[in-house]
Short mmCIF file of N, CA and C in Angstrom, two decimals:
data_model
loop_
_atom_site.label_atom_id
_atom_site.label_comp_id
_atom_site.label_asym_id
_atom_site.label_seq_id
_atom_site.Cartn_x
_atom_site.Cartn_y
_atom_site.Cartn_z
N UNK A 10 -2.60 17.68 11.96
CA UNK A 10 -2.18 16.78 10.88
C UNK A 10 -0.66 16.62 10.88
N UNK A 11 0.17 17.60 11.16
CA UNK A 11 1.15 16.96 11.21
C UNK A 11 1.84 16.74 12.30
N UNK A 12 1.08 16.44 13.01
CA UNK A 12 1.90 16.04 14.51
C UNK A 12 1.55 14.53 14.09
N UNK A 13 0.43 14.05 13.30
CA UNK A 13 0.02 12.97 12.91
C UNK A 13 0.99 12.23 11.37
N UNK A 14 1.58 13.46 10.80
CA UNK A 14 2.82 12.72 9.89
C UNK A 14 3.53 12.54 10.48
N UNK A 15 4.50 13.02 11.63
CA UNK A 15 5.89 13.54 12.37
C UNK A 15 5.23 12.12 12.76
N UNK A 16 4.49 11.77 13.55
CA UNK A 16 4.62 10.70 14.66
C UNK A 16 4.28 9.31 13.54
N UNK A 17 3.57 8.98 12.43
CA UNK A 17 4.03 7.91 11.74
C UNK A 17 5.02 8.10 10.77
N UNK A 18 5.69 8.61 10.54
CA UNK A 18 7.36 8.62 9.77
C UNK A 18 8.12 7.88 10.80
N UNK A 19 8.13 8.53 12.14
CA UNK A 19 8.97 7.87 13.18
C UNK A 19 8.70 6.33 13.31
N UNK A 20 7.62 6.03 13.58
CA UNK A 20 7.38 4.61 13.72
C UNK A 20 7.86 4.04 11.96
N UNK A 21 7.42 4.22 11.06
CA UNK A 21 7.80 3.69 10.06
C UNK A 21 9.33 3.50 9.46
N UNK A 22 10.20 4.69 10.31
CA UNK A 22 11.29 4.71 9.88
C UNK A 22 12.29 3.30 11.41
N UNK A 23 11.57 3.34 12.16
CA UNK A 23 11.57 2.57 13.09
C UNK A 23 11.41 0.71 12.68
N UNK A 24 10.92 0.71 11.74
CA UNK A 24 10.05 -0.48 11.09
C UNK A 24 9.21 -0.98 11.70
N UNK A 25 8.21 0.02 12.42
CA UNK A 25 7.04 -0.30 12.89
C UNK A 25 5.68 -0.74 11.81
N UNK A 26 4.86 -0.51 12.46
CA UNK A 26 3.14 -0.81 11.50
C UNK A 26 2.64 0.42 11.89
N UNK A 27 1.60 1.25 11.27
CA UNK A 27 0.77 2.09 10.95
C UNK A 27 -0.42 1.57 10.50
N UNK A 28 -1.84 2.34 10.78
CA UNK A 28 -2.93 2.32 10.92
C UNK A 28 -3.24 3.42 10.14
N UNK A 29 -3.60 3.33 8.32
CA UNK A 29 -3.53 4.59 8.19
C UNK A 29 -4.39 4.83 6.94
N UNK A 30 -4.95 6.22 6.75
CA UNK A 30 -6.23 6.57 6.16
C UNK A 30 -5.16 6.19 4.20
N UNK A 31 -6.12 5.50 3.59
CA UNK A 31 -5.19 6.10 1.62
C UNK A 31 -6.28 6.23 0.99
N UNK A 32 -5.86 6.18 -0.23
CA UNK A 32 -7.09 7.26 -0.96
C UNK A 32 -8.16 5.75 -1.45
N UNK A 33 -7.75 4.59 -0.81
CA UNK A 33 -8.96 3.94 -0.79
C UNK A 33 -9.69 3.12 0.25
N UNK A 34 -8.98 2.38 1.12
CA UNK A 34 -9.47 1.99 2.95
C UNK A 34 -8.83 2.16 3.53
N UNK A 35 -9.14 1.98 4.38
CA UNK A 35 -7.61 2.66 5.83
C UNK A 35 -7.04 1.04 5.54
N UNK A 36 -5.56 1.55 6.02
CA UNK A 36 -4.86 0.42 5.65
C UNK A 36 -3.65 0.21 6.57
N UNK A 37 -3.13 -1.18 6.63
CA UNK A 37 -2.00 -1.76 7.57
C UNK A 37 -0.84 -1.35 6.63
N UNK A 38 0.07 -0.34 7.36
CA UNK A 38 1.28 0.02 5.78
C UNK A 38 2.68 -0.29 6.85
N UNK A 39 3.75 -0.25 6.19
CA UNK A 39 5.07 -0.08 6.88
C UNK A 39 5.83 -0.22 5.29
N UNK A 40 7.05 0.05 6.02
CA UNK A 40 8.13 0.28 5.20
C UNK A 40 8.28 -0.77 4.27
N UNK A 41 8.15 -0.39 2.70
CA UNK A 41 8.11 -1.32 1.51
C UNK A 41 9.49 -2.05 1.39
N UNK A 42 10.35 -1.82 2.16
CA UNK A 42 11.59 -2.56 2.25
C UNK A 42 12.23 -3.01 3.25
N UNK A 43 11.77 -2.94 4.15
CA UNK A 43 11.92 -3.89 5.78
C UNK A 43 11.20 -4.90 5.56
N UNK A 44 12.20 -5.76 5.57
CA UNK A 44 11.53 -7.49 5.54
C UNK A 44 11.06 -7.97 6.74
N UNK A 45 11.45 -7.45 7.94
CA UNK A 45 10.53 -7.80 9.35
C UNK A 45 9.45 -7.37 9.31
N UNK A 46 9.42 -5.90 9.36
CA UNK A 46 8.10 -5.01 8.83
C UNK A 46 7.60 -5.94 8.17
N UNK A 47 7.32 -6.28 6.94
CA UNK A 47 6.70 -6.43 6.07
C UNK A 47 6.21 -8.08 6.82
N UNK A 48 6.72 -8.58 7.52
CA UNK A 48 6.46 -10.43 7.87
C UNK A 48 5.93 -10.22 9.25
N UNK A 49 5.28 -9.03 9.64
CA UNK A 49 4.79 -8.21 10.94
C UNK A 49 3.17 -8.18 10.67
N UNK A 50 3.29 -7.95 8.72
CA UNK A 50 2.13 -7.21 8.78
C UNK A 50 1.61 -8.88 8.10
N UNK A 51 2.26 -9.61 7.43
CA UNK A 51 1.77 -11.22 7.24
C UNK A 51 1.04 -11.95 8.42
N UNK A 52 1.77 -11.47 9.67
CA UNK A 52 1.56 -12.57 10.86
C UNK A 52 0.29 -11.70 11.49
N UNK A 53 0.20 -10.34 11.65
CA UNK A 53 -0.71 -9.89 11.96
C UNK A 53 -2.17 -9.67 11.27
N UNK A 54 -2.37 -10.19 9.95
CA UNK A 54 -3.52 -10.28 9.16
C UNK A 54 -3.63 -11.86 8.64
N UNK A 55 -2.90 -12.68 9.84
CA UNK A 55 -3.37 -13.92 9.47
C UNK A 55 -3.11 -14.49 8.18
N UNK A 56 -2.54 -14.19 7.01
CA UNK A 56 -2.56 -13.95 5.92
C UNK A 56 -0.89 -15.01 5.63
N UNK A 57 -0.97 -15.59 4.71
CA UNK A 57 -0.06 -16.70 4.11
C UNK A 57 0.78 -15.52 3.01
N UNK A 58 2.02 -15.83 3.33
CA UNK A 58 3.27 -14.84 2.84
C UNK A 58 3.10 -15.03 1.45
N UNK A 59 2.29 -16.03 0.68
CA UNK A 59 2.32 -16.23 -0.99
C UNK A 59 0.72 -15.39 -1.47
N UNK A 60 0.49 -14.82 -0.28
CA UNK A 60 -0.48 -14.02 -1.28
C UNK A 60 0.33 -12.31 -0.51
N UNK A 61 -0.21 -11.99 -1.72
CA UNK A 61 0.98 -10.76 -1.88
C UNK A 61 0.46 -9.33 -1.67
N UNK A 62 0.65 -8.49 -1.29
CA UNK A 62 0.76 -7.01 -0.65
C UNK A 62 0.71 -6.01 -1.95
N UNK A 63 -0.17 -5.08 -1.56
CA UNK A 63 -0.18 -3.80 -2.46
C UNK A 63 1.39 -2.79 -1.77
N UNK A 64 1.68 -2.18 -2.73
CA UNK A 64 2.69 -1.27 -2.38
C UNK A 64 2.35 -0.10 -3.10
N UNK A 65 2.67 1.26 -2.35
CA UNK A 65 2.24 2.54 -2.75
C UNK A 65 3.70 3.38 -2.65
N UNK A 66 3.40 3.52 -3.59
CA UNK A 66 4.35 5.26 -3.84
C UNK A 66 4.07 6.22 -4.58
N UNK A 67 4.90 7.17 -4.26
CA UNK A 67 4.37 8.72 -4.54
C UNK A 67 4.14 9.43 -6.34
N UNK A 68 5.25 8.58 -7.15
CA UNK A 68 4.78 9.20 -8.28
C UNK A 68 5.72 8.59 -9.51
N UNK A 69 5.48 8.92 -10.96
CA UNK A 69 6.34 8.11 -11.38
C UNK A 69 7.51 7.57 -11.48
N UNK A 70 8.65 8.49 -10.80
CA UNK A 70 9.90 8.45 -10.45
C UNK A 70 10.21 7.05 -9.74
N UNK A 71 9.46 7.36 -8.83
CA UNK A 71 9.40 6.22 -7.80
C UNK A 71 9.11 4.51 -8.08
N UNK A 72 7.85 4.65 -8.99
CA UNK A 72 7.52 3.85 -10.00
C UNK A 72 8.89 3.32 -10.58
N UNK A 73 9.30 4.11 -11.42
CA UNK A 73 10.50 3.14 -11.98
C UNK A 73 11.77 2.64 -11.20
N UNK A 74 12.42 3.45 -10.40
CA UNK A 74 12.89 2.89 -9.55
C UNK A 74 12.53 1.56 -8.77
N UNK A 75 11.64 1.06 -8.47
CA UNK A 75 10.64 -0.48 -7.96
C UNK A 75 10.65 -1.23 -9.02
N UNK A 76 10.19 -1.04 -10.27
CA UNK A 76 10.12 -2.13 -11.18
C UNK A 76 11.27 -2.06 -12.28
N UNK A 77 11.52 -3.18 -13.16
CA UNK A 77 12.70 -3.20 -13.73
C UNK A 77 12.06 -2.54 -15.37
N UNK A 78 11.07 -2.76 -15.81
CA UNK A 78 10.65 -2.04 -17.06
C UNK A 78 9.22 -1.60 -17.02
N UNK A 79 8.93 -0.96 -16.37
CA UNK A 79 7.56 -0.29 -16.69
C UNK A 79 6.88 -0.33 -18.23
N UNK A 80 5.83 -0.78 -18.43
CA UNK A 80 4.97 -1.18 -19.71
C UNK A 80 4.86 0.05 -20.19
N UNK A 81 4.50 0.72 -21.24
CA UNK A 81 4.25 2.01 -21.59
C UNK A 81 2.57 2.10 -21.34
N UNK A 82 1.92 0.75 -21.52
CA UNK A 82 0.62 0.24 -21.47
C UNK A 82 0.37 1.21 -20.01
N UNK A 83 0.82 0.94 -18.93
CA UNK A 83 0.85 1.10 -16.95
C UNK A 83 0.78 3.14 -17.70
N UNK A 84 1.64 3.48 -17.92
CA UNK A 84 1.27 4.85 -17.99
C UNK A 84 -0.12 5.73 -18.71
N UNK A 85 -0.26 4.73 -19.83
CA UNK A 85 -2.06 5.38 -20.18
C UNK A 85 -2.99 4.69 -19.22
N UNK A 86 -2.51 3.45 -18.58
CA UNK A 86 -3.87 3.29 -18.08
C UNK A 86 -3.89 4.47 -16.75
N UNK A 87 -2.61 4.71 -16.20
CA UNK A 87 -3.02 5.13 -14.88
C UNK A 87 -3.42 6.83 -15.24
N UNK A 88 -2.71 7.49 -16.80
CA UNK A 88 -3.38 8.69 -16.89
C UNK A 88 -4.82 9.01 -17.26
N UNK A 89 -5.41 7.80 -17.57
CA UNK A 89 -7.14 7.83 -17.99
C UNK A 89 -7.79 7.02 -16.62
N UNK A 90 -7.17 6.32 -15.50
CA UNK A 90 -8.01 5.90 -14.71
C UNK A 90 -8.46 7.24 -14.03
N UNK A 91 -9.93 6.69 -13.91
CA UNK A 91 -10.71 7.65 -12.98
C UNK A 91 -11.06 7.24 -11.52
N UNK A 92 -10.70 6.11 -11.15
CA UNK A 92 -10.59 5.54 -9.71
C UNK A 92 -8.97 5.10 -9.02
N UNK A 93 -8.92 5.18 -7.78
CA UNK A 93 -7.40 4.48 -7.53
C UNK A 93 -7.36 3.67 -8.22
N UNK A 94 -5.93 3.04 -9.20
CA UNK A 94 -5.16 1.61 -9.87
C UNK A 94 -4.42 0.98 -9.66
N UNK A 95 -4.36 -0.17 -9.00
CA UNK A 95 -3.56 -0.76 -8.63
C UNK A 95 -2.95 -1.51 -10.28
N UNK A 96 -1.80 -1.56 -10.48
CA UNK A 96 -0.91 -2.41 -11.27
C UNK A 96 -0.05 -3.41 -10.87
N UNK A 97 -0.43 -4.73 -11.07
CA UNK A 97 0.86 -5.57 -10.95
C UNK A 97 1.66 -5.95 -12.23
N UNK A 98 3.18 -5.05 -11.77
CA UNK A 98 4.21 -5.26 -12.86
C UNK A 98 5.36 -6.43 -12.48
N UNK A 99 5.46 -6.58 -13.49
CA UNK A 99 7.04 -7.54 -13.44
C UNK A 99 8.36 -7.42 -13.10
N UNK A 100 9.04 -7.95 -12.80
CA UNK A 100 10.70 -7.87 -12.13
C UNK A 100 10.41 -6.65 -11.25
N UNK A 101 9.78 -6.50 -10.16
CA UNK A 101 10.08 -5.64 -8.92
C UNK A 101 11.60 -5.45 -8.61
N UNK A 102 11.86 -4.24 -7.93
CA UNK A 102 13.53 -4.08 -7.69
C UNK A 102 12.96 -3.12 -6.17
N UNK A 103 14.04 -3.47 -5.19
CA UNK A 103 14.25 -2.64 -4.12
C UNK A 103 13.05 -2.72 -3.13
N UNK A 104 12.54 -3.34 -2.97
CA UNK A 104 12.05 -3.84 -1.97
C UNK A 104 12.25 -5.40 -0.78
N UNK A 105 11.49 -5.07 -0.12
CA UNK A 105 11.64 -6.28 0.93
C UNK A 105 11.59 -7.61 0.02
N UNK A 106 11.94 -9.06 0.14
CA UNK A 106 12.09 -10.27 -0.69
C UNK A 106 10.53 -10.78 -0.74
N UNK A 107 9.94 -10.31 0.46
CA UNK A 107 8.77 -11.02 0.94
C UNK A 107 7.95 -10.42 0.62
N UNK A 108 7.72 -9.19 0.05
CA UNK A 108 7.03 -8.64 -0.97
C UNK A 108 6.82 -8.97 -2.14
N UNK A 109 7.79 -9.35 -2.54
CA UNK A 109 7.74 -10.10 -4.31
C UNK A 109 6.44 -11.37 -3.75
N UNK A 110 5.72 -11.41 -5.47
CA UNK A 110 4.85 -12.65 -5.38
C UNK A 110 5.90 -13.75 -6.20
N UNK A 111 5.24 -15.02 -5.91
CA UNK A 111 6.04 -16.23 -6.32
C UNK A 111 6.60 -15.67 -7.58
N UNK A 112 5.63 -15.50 -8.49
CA UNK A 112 5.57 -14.95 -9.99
C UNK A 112 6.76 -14.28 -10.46
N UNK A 113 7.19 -13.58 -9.17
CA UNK A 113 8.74 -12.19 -9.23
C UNK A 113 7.50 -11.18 -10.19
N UNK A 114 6.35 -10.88 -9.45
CA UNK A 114 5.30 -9.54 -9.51
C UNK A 114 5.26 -8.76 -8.47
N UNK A 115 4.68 -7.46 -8.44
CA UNK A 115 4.50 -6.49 -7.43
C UNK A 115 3.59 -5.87 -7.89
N UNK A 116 2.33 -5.97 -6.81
CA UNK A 116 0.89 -4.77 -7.06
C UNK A 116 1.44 -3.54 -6.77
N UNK A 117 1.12 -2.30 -7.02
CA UNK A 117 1.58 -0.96 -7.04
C UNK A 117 1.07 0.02 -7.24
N UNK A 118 0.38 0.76 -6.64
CA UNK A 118 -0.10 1.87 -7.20
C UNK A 118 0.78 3.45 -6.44
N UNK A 119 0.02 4.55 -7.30
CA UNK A 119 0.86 5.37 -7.48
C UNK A 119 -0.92 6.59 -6.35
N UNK A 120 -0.47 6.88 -5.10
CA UNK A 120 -1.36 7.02 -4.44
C UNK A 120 -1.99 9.14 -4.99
N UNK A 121 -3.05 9.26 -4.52
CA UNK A 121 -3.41 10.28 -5.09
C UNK A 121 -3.80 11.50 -3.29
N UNK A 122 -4.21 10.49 -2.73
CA UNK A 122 -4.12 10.84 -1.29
C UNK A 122 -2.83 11.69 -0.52
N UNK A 123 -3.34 12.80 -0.51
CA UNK A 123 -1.93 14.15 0.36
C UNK A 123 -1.09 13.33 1.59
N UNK A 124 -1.68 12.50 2.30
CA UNK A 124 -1.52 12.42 3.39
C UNK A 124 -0.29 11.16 2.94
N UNK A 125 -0.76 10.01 2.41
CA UNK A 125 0.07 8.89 1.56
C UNK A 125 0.99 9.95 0.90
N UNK A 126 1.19 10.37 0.52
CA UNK A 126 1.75 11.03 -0.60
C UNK A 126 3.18 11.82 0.29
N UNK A 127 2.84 12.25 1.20
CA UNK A 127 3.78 12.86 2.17
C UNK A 127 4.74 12.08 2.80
N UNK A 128 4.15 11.19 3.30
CA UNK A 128 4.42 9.85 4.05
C UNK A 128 5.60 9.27 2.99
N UNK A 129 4.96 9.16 1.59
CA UNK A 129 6.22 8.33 1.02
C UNK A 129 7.57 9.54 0.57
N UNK A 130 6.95 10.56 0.18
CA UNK A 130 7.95 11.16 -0.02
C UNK A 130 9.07 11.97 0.71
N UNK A 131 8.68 11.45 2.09
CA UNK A 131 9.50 11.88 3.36
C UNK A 131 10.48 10.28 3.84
N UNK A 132 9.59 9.17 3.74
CA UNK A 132 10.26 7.75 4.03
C UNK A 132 11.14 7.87 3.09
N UNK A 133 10.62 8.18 1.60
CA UNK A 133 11.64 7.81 0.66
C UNK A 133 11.99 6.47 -0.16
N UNK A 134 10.57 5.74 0.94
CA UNK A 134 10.37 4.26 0.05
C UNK A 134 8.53 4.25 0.06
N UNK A 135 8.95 3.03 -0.84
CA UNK A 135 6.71 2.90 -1.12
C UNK A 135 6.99 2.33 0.34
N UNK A 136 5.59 2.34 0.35
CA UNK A 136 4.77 2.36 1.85
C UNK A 136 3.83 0.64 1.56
N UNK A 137 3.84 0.09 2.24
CA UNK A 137 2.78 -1.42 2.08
C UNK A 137 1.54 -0.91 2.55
N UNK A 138 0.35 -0.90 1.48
CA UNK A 138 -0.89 -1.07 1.92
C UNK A 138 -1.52 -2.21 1.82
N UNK A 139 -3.01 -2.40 2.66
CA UNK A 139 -3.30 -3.71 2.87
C UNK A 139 -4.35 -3.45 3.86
N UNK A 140 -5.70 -3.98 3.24
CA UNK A 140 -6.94 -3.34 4.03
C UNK A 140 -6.69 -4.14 5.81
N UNK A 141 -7.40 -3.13 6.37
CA UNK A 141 -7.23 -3.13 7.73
C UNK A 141 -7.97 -4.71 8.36
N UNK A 142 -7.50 -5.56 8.02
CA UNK A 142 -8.77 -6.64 8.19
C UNK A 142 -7.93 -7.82 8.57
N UNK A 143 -8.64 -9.02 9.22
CA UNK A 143 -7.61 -10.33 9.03
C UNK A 143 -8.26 -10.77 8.11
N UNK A 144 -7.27 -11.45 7.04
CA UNK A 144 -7.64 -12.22 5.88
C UNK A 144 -8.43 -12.88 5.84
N UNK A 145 -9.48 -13.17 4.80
CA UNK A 145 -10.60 -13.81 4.90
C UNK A 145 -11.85 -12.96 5.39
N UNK A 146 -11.72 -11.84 6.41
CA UNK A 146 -12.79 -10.98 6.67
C UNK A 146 -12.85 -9.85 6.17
N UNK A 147 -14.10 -9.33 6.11
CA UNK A 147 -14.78 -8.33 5.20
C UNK A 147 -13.86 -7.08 5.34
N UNK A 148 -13.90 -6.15 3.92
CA UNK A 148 -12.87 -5.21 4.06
C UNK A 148 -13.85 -4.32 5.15
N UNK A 149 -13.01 -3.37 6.29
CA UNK A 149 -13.94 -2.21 7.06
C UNK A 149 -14.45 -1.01 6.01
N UNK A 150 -15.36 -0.88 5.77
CA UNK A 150 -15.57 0.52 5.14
C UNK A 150 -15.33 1.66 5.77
N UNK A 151 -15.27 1.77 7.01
CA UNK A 151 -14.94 3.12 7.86
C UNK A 151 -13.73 2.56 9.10
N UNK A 152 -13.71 3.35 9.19
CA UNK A 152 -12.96 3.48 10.83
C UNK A 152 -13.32 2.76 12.05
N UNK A 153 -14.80 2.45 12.17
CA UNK A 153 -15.28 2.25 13.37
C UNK A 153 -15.33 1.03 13.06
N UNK A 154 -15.01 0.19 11.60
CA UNK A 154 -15.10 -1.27 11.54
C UNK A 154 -14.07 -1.85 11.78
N UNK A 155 -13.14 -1.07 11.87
CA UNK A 155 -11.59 -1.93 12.59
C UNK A 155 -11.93 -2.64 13.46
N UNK A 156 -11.38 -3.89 13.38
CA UNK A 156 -11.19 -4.51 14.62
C UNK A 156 -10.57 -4.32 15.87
N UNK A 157 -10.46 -4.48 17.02
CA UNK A 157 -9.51 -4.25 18.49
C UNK A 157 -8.70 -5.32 17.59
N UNK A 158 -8.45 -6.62 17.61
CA UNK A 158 -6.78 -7.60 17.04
C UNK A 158 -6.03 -6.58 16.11
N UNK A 159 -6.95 -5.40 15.22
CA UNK A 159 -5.83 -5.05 13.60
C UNK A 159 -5.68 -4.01 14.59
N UNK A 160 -6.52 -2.97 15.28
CA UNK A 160 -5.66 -1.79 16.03
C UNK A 160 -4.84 -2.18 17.18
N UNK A 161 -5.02 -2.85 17.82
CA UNK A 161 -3.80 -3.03 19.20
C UNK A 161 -2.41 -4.14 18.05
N UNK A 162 -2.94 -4.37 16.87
CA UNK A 162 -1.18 -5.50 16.35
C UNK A 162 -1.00 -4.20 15.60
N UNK A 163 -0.92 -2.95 15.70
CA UNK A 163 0.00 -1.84 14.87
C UNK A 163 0.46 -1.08 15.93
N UNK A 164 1.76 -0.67 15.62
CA UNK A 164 2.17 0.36 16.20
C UNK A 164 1.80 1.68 16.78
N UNK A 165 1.49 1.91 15.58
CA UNK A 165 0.54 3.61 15.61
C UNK A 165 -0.53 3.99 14.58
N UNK A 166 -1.56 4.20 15.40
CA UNK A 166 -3.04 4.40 14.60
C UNK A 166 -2.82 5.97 14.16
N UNK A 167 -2.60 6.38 13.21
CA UNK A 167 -2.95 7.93 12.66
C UNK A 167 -4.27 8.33 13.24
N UNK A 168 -4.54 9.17 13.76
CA UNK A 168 -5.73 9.80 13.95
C UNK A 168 -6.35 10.99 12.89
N UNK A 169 -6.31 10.62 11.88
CA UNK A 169 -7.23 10.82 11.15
C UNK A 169 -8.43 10.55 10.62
N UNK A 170 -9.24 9.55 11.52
CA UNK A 170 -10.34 8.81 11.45
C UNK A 170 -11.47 10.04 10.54
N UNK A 171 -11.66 11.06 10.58
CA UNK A 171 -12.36 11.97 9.49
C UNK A 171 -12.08 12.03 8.18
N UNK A 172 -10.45 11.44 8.02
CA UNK A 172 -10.49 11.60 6.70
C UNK A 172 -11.23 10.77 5.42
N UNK A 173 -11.39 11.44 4.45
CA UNK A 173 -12.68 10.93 3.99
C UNK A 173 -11.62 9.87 2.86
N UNK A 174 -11.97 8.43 3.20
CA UNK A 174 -11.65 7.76 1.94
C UNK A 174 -12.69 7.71 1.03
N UNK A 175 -12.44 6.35 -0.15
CA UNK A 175 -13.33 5.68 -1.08
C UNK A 175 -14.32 4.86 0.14
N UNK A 176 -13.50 4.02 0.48
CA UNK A 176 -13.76 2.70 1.19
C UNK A 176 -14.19 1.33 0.74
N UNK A 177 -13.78 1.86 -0.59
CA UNK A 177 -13.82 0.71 -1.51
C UNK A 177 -12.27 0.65 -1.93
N UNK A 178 -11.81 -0.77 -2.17
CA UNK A 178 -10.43 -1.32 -2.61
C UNK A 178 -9.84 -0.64 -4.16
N UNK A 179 -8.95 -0.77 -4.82
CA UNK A 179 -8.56 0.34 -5.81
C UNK A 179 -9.11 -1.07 -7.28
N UNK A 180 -9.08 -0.82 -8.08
CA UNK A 180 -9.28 -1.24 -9.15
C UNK A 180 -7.67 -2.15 -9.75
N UNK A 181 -7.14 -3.64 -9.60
CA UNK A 181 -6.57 -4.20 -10.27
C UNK A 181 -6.28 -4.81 -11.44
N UNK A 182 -5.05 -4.68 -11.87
CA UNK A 182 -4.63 -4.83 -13.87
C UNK A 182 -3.39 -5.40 -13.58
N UNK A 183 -3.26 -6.54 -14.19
CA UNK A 183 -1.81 -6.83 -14.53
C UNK A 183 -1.51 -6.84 -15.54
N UNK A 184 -0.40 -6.54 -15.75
CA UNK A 184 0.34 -5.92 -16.47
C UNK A 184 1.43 -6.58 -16.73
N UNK A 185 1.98 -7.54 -18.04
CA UNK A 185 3.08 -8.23 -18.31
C UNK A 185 3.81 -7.40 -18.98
N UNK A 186 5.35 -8.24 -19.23
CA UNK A 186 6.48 -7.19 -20.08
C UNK A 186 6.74 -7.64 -21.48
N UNK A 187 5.67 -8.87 -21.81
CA UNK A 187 4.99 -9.43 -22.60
C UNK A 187 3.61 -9.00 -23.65
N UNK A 188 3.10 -7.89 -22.91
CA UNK A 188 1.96 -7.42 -23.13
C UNK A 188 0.70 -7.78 -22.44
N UNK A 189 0.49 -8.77 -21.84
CA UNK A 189 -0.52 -9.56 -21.83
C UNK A 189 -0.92 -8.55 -20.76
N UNK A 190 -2.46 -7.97 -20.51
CA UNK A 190 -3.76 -7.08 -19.51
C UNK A 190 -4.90 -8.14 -19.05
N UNK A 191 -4.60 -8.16 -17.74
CA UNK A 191 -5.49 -8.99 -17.51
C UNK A 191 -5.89 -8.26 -16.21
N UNK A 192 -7.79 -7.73 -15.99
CA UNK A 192 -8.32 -7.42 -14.79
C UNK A 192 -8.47 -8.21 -13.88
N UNK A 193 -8.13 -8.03 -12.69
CA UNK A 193 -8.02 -8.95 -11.28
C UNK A 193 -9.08 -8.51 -10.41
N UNK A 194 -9.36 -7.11 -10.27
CA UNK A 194 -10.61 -6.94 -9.76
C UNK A 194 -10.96 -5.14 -10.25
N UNK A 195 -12.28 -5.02 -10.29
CA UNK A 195 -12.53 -3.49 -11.23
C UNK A 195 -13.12 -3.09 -9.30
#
């Protein structure tokens, strides 16, 4: 396992792509603030730059640092969720441009997974997740549903193919600085 962190830190700090297990599908990640990175992982999932990217980091610290006012709302929901949560908050800060949605939003979750969890707190930035798939096709539930196009367009595949995800996508809420909660997908 950690010849398998050591060798994606390098590529990520590189602004490569990763192939990599989170606590909900294996996912296409790179550095949440490399704007090549990040227009690497657009061109390689087929995917139109106005639909927008989950971003993961390690914990609440990190959290506020990325967004400009965290809701107080985002902290009970994520201490009573019982599945991964993705949140999209308002005025994002410190990331890539091409990450922001038109809106000036950012999806976000705060990952629960050791392996994610290491990863960001060694990069030192959120990490882009983003199911292993080209847009429009079915998310993989395992490992063996990757495609050959999503594993040969990444850099480096983690070999952790045992590790056990969900394999289901995390649960979405947005979240205004307005108040307004609106579910995007449970």
């Amino acid at each position: 396992m950690q010849q398998e962190f050591d060798n994606a830190i390098q590529v990520l700090k590189q602004g490569g792509l990763i192939l990599y297990p989170t606590d909900t599908v294996w996912g296409i990640g790179c550095d949440a603030t490399n704007y090549e990175a990040v227009k690497r992982i657009y061109k390689l999932k087929q995917r139109k730059d106005s639909k927008s990217l989950i971003c993961l980091v390690n914990n609440y610290s990190m959290l506020e640092r990325h967004v400009d006012n965290v809701p107080n709302m985002a902290y009970t929901i994520l201490d009573i969720a019982v599945k991964p949560t993705t949140i999209i908050y308002d005025d994002p800060a410190g990331v890539a441009e091409n990450l922001i949605a038109e809106d000036n939003t950012l999806a976000i979750r705060i990952v629960k997974n050791k392996f994610c969890e290491k990863l960001i707190r060694y990069l030192k930035n959120p990490i882009v997740s983003t199911s292993a798939n080209i847009s429009g096709q079915p998310t993989p539930k395992s490992f063996k549903e990757i495609s050959d196009e999503i594993l040969k367009g990444v850099d480096y595949v983690v070999n952790l193919q045992n590790e056990k995800s969900q394999s289901k996508p995390s649960t979405i809420i947005k979240l205004s600085n307005v108040g307004m909660v609106k579910i995007i997908r449970e």
